[in-house]
PDB file of N, CA, C and O in Angstrom:
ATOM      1  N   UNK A  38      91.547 108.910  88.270  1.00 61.00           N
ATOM      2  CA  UNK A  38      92.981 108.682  88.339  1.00 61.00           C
ATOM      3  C   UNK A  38      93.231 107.354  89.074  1.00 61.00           C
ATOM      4  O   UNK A  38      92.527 107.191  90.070  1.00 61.00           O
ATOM      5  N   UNK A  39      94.101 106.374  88.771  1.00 68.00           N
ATOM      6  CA  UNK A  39      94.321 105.344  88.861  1.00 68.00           C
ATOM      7  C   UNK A  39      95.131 105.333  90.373  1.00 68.00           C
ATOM      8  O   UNK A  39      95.224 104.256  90.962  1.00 68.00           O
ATOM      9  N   UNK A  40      95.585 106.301  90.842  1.00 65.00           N
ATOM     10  CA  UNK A  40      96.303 106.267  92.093  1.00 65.00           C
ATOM     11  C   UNK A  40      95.785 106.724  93.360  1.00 65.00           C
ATOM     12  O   UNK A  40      96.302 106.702  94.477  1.00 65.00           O
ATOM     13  N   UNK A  41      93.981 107.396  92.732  1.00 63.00           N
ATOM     14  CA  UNK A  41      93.698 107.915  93.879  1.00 63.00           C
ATOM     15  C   UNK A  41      92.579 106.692  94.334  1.00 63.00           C
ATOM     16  O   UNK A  41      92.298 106.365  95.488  1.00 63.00           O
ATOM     17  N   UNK A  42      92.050 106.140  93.101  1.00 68.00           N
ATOM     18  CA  UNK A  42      91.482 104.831  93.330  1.00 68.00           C
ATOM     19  C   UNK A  42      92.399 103.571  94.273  1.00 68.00           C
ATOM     20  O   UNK A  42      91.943 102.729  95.047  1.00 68.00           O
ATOM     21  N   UNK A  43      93.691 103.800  93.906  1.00 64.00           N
ATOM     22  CA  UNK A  43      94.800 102.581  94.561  1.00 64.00           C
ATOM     23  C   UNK A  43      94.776 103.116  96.104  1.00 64.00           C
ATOM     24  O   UNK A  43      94.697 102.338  97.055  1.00 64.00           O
ATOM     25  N   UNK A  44      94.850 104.482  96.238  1.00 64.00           N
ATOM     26  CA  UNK A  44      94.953 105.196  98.125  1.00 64.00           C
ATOM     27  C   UNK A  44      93.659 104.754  98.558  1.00 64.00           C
ATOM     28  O   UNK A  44      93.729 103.900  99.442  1.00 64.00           O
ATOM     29  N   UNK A  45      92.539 105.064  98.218  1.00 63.00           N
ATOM     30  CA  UNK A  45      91.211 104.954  98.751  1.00 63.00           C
ATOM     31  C   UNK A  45      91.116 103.900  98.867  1.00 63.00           C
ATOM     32  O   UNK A  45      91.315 103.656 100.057  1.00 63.00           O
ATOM     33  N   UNK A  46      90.861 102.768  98.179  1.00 62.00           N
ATOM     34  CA  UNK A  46      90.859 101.577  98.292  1.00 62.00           C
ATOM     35  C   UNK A  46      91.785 100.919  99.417  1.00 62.00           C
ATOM     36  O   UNK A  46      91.372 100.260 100.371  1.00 62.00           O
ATOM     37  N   UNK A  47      93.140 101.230  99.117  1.00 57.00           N
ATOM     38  CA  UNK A  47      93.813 100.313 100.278  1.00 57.00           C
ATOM     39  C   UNK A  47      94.293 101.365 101.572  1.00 57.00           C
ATOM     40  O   UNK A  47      94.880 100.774 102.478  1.00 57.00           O
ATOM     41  N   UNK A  48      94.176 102.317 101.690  1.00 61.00           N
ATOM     42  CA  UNK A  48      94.414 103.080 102.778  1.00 61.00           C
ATOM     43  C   UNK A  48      93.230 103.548 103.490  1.00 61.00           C
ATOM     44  O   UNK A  48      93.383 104.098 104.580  1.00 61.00           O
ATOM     45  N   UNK A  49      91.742 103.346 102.858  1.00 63.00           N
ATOM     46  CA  UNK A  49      90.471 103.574 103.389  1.00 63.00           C
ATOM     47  C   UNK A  49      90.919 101.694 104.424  1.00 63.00           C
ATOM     48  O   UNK A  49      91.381 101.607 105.561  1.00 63.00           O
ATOM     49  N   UNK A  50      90.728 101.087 103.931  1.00 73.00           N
ATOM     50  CA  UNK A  50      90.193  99.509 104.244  1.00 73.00           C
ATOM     51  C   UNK A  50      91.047  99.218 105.227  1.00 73.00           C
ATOM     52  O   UNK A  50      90.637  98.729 106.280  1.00 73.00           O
ATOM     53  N   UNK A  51      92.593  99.532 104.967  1.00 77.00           N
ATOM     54  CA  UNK A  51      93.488  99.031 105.650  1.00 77.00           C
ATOM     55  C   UNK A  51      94.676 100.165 106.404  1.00 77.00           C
ATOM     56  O   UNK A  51      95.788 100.231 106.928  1.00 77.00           O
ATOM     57  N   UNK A  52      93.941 100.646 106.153  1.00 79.00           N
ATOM     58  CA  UNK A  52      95.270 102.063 106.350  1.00 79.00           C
ATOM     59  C   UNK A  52      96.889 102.420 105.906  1.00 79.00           C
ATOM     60  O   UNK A  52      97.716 101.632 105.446  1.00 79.00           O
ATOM     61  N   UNK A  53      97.052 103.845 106.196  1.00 80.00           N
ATOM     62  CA  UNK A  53      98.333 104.017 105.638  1.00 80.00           C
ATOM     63  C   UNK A  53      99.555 103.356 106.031  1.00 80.00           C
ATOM     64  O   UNK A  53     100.551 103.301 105.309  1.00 80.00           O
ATOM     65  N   UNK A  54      99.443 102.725 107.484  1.00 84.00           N
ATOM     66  CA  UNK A  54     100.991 101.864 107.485  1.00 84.00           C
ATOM     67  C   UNK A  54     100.802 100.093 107.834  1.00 84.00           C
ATOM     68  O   UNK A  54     101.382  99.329 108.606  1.00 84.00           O
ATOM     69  N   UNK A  55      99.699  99.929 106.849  1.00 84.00           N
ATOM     70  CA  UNK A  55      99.629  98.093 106.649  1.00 84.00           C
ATOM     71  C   UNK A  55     100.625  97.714 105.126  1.00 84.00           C
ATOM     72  O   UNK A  55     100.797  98.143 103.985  1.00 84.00           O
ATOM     73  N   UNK A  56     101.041  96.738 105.947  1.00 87.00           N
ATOM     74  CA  UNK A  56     102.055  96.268 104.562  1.00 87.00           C
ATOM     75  C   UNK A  56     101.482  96.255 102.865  1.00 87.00           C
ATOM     76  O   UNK A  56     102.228  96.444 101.904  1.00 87.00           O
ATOM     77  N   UNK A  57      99.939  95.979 102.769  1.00 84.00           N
ATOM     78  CA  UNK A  57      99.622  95.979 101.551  1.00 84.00           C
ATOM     79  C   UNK A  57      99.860  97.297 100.925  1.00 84.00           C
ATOM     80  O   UNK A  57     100.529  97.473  99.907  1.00 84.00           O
ATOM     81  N   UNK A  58      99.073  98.490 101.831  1.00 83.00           N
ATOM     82  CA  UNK A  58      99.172  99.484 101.176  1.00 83.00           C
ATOM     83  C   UNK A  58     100.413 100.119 100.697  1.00 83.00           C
ATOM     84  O   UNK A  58     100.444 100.790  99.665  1.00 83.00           O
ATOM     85  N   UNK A  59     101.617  99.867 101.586  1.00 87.00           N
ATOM     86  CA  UNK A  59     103.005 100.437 101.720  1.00 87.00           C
ATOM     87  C   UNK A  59     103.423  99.750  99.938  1.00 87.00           C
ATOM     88  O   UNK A  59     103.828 100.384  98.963  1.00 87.00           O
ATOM     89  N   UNK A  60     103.073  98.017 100.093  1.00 89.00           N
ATOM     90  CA  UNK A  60     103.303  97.579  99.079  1.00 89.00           C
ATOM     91  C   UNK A  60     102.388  98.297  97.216  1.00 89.00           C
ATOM     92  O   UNK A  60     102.653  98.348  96.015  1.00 89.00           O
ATOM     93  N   UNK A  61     101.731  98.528  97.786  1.00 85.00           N
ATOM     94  CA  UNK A  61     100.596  99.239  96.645  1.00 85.00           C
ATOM     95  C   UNK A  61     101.202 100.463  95.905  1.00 85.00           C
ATOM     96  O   UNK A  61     101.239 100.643  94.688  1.00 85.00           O
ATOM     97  N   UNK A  62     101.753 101.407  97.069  1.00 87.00           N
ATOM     98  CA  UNK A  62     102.232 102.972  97.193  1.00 87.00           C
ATOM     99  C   UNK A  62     103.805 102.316  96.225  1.00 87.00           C
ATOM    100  O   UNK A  62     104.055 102.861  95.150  1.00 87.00           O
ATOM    101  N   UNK A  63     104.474 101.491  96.590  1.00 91.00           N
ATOM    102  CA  UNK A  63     105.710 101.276  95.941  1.00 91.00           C
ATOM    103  C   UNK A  63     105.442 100.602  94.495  1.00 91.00           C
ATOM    104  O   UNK A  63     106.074 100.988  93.512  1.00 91.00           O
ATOM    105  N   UNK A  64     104.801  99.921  94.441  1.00 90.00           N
ATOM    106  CA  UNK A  64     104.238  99.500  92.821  1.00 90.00           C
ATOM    107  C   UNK A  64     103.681 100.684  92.040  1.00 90.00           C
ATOM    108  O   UNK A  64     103.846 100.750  90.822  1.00 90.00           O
ATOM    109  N   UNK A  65     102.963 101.706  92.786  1.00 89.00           N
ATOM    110  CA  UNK A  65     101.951 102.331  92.214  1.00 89.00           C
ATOM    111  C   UNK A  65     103.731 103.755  91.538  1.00 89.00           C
ATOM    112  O   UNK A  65     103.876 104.200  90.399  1.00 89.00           O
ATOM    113  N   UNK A  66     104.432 103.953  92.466  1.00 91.00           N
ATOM    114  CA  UNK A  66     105.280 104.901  92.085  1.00 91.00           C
ATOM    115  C   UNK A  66     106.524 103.837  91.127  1.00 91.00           C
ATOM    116  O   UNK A  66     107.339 104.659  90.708  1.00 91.00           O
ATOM    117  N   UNK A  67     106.743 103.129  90.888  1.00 92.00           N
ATOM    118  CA  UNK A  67     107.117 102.548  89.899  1.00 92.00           C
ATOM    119  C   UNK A  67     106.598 102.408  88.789  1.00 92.00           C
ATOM    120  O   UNK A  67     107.375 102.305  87.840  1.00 92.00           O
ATOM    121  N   UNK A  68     105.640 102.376  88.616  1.00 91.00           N
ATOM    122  CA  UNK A  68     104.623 102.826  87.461  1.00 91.00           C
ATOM    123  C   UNK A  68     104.745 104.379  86.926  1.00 91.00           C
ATOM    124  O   UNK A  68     105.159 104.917  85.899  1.00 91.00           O
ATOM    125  N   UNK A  69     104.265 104.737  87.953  1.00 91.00           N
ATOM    126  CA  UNK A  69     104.758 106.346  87.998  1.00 91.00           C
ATOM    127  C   UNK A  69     106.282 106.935  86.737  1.00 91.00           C
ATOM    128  O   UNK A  69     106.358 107.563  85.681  1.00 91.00           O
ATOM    129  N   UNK A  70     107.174 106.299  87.628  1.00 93.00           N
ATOM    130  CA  UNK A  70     108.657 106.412  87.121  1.00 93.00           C
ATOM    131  C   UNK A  70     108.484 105.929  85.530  1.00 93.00           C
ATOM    132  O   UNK A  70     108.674 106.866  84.755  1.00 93.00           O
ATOM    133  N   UNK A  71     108.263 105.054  85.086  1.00 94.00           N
ATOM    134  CA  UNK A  71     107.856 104.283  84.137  1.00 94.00           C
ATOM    135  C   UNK A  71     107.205 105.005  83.420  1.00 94.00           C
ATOM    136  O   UNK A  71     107.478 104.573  82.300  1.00 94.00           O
ATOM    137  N   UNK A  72     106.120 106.298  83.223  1.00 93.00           N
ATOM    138  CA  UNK A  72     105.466 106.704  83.082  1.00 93.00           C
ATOM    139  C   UNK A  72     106.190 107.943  82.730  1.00 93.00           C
ATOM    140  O   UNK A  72     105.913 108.537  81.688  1.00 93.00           O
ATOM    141  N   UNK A  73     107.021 108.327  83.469  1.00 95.00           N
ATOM    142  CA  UNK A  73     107.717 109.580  83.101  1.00 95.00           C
ATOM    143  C   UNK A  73     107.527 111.100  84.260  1.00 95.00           C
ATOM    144  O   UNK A  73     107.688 112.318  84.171  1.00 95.00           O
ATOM    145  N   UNK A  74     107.102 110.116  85.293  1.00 93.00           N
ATOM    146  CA  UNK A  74     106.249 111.181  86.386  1.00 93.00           C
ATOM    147  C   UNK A  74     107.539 110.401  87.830  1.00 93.00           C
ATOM    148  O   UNK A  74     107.283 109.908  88.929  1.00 93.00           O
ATOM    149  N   UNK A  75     108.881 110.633  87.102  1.00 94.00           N
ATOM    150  CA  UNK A  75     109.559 110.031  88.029  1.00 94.00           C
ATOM    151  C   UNK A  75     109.478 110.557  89.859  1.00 94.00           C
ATOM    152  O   UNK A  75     109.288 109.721  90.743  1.00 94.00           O
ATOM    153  N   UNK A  76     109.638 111.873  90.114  1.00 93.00           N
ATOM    154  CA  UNK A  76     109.965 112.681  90.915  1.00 93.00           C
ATOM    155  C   UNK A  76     108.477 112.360  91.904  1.00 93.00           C
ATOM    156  O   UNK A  76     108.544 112.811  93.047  1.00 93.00           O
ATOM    157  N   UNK A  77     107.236 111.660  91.548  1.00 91.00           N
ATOM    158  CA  UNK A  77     106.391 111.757  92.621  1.00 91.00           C
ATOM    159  C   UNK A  77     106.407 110.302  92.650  1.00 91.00           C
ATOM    160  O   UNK A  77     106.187 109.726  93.715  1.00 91.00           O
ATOM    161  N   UNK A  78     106.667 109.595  91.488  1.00 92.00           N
ATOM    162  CA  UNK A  78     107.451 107.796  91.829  1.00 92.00           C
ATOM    163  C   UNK A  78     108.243 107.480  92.765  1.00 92.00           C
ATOM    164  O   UNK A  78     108.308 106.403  93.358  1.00 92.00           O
ATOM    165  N   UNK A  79     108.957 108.564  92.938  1.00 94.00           N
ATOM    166  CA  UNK A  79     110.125 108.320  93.809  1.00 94.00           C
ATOM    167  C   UNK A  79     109.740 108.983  95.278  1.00 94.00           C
ATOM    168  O   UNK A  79     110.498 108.893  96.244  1.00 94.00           O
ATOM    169  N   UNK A  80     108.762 109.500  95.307  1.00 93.00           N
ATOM    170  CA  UNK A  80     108.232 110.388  96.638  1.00 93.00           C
ATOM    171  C   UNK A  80     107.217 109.005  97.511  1.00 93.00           C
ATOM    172  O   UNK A  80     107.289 108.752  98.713  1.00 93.00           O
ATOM    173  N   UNK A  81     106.267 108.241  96.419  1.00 91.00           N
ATOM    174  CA  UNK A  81     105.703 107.130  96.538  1.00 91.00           C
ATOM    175  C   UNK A  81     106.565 105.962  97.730  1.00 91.00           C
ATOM    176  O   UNK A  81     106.338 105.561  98.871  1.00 91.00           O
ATOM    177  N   UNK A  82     107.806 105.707  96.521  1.00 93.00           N
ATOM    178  CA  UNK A  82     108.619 104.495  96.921  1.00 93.00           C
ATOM    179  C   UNK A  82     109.229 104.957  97.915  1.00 93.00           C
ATOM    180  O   UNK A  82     109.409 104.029  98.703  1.00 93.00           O
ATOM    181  N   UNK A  83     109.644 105.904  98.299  1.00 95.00           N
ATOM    182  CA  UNK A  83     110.406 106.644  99.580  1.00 95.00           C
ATOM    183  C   UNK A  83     109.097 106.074 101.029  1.00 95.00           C
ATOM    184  O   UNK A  83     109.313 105.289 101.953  1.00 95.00           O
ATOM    185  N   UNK A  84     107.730 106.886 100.680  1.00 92.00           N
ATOM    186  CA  UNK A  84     106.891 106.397 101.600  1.00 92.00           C
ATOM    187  C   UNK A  84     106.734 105.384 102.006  1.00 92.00           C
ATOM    188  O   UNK A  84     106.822 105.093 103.199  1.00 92.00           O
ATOM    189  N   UNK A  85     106.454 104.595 101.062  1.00 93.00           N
ATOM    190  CA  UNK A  85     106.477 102.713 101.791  1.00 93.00           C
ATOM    191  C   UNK A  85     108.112 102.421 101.923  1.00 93.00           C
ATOM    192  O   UNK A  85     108.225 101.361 102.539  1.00 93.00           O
ATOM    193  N   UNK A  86     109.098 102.825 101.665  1.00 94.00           N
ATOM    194  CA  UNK A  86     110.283 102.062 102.100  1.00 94.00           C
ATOM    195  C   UNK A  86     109.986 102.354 103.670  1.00 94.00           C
ATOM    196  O   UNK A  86     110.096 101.405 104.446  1.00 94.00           O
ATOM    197  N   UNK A  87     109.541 103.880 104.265  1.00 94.00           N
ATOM    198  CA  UNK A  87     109.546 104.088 105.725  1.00 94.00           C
ATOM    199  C   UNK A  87     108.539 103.286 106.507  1.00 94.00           C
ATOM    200  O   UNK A  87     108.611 103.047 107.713  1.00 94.00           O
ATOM    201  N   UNK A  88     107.596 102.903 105.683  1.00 92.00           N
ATOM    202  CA  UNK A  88     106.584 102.737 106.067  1.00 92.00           C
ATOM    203  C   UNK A  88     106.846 100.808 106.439  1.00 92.00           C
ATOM    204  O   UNK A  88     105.959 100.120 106.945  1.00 92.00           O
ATOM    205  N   UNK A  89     108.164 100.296 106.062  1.00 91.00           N
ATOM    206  CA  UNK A  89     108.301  98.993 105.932  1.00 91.00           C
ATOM    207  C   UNK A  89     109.267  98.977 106.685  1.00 91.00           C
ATOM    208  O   UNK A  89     109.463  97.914 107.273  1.00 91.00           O
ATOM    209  N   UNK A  90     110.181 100.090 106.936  1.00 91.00           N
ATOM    210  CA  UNK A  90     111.097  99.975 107.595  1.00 91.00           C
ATOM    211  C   UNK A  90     110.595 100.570 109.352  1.00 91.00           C
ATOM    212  O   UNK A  90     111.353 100.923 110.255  1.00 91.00           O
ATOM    213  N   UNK A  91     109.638 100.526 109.357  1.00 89.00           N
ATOM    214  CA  UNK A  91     108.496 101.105 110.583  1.00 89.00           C
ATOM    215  C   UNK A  91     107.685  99.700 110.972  1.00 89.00           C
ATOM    216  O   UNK A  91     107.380  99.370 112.118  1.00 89.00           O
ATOM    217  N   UNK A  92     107.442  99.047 109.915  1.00 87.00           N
ATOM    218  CA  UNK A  92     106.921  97.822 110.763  1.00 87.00           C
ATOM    219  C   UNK A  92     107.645  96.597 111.036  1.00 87.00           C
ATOM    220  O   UNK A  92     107.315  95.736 111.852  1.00 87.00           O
ATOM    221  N   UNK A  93     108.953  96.593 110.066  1.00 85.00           N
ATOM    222  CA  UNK A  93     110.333  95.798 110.672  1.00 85.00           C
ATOM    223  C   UNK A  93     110.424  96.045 111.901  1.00 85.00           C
ATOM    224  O   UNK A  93     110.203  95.089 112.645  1.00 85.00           O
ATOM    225  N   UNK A  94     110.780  97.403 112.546  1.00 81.00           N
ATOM    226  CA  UNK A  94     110.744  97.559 113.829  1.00 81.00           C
ATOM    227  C   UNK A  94     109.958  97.699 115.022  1.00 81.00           C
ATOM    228  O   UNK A  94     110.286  97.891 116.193  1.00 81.00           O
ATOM    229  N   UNK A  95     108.538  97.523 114.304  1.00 74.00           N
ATOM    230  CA  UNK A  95     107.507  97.137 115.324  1.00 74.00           C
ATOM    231  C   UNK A  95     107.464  95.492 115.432  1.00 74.00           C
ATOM    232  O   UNK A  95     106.911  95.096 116.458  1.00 74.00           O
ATOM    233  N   UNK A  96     108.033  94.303 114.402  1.00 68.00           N
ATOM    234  CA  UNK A  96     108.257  93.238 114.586  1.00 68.00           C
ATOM    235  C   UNK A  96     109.206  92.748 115.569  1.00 68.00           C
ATOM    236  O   UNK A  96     108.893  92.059 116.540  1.00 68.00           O
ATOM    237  N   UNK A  97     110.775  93.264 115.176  1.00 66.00           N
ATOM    238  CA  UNK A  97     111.743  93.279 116.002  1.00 66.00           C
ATOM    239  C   UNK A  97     111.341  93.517 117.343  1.00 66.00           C
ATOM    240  O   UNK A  97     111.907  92.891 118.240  1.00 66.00           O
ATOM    241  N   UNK A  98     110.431  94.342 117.610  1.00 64.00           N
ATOM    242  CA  UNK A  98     110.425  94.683 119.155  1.00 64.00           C
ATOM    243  C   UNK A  98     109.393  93.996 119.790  1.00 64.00           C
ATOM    244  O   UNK A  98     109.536  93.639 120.960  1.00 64.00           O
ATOM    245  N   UNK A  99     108.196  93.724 119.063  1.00 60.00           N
ATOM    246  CA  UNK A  99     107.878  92.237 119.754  1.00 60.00           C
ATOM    247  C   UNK A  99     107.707  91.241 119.601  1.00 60.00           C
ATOM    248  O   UNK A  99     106.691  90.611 119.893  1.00 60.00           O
ATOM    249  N   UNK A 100     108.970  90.742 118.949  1.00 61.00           N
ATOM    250  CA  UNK A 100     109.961  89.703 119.120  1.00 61.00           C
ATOM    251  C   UNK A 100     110.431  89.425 120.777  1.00 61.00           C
ATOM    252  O   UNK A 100     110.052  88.665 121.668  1.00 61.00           O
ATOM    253  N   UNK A 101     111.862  90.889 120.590  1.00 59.00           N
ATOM    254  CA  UNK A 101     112.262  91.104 121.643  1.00 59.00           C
ATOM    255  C   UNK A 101     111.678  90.817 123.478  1.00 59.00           C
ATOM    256  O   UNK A 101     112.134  90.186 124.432  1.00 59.00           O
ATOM    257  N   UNK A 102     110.557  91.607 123.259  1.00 60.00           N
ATOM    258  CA  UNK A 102     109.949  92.188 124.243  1.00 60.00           C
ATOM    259  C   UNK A 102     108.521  91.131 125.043  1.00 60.00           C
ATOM    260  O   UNK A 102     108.033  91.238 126.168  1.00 60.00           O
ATOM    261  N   UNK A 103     108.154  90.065 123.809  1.00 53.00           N
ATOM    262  CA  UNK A 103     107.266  88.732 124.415  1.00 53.00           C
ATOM    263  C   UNK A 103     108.031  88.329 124.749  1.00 53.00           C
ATOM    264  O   UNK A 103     107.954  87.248 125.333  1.00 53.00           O
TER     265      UNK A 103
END
């Protein structure tokens, strides 16, 4: 399966909340949707939106905080 190859690969190497993978997980469930497998596309893109909106605010804060 093409998505468990896309997790292993970039969530083995880099883990689950590095921007590539977040970015991977949101391509990979757009495909998904596209595909007709909307409902776990959209479970995908939900994950990396948090997962981006989690390291916005680890930026923001040390920004702030240096």
């Amino acid at each position: 399966c093409v998505r468990a190859y896309v997790i292993r690969s970039e969530c083995g190497s880099l883990g689950p909340d590095h921007p590539d993978t977040a970015a991977a997980g949101h391509n990979l469930g757009l495909v998904l949707d596209c595909l007709g497998k909307s409902s776990r596309g959209l479970q995908l893109v939900q994950e990396a939106k948090t997962v981006s909106r989690r390291l916005r605010q680890v930026k923001t804060c040390m920004r702030v905080c240096v």
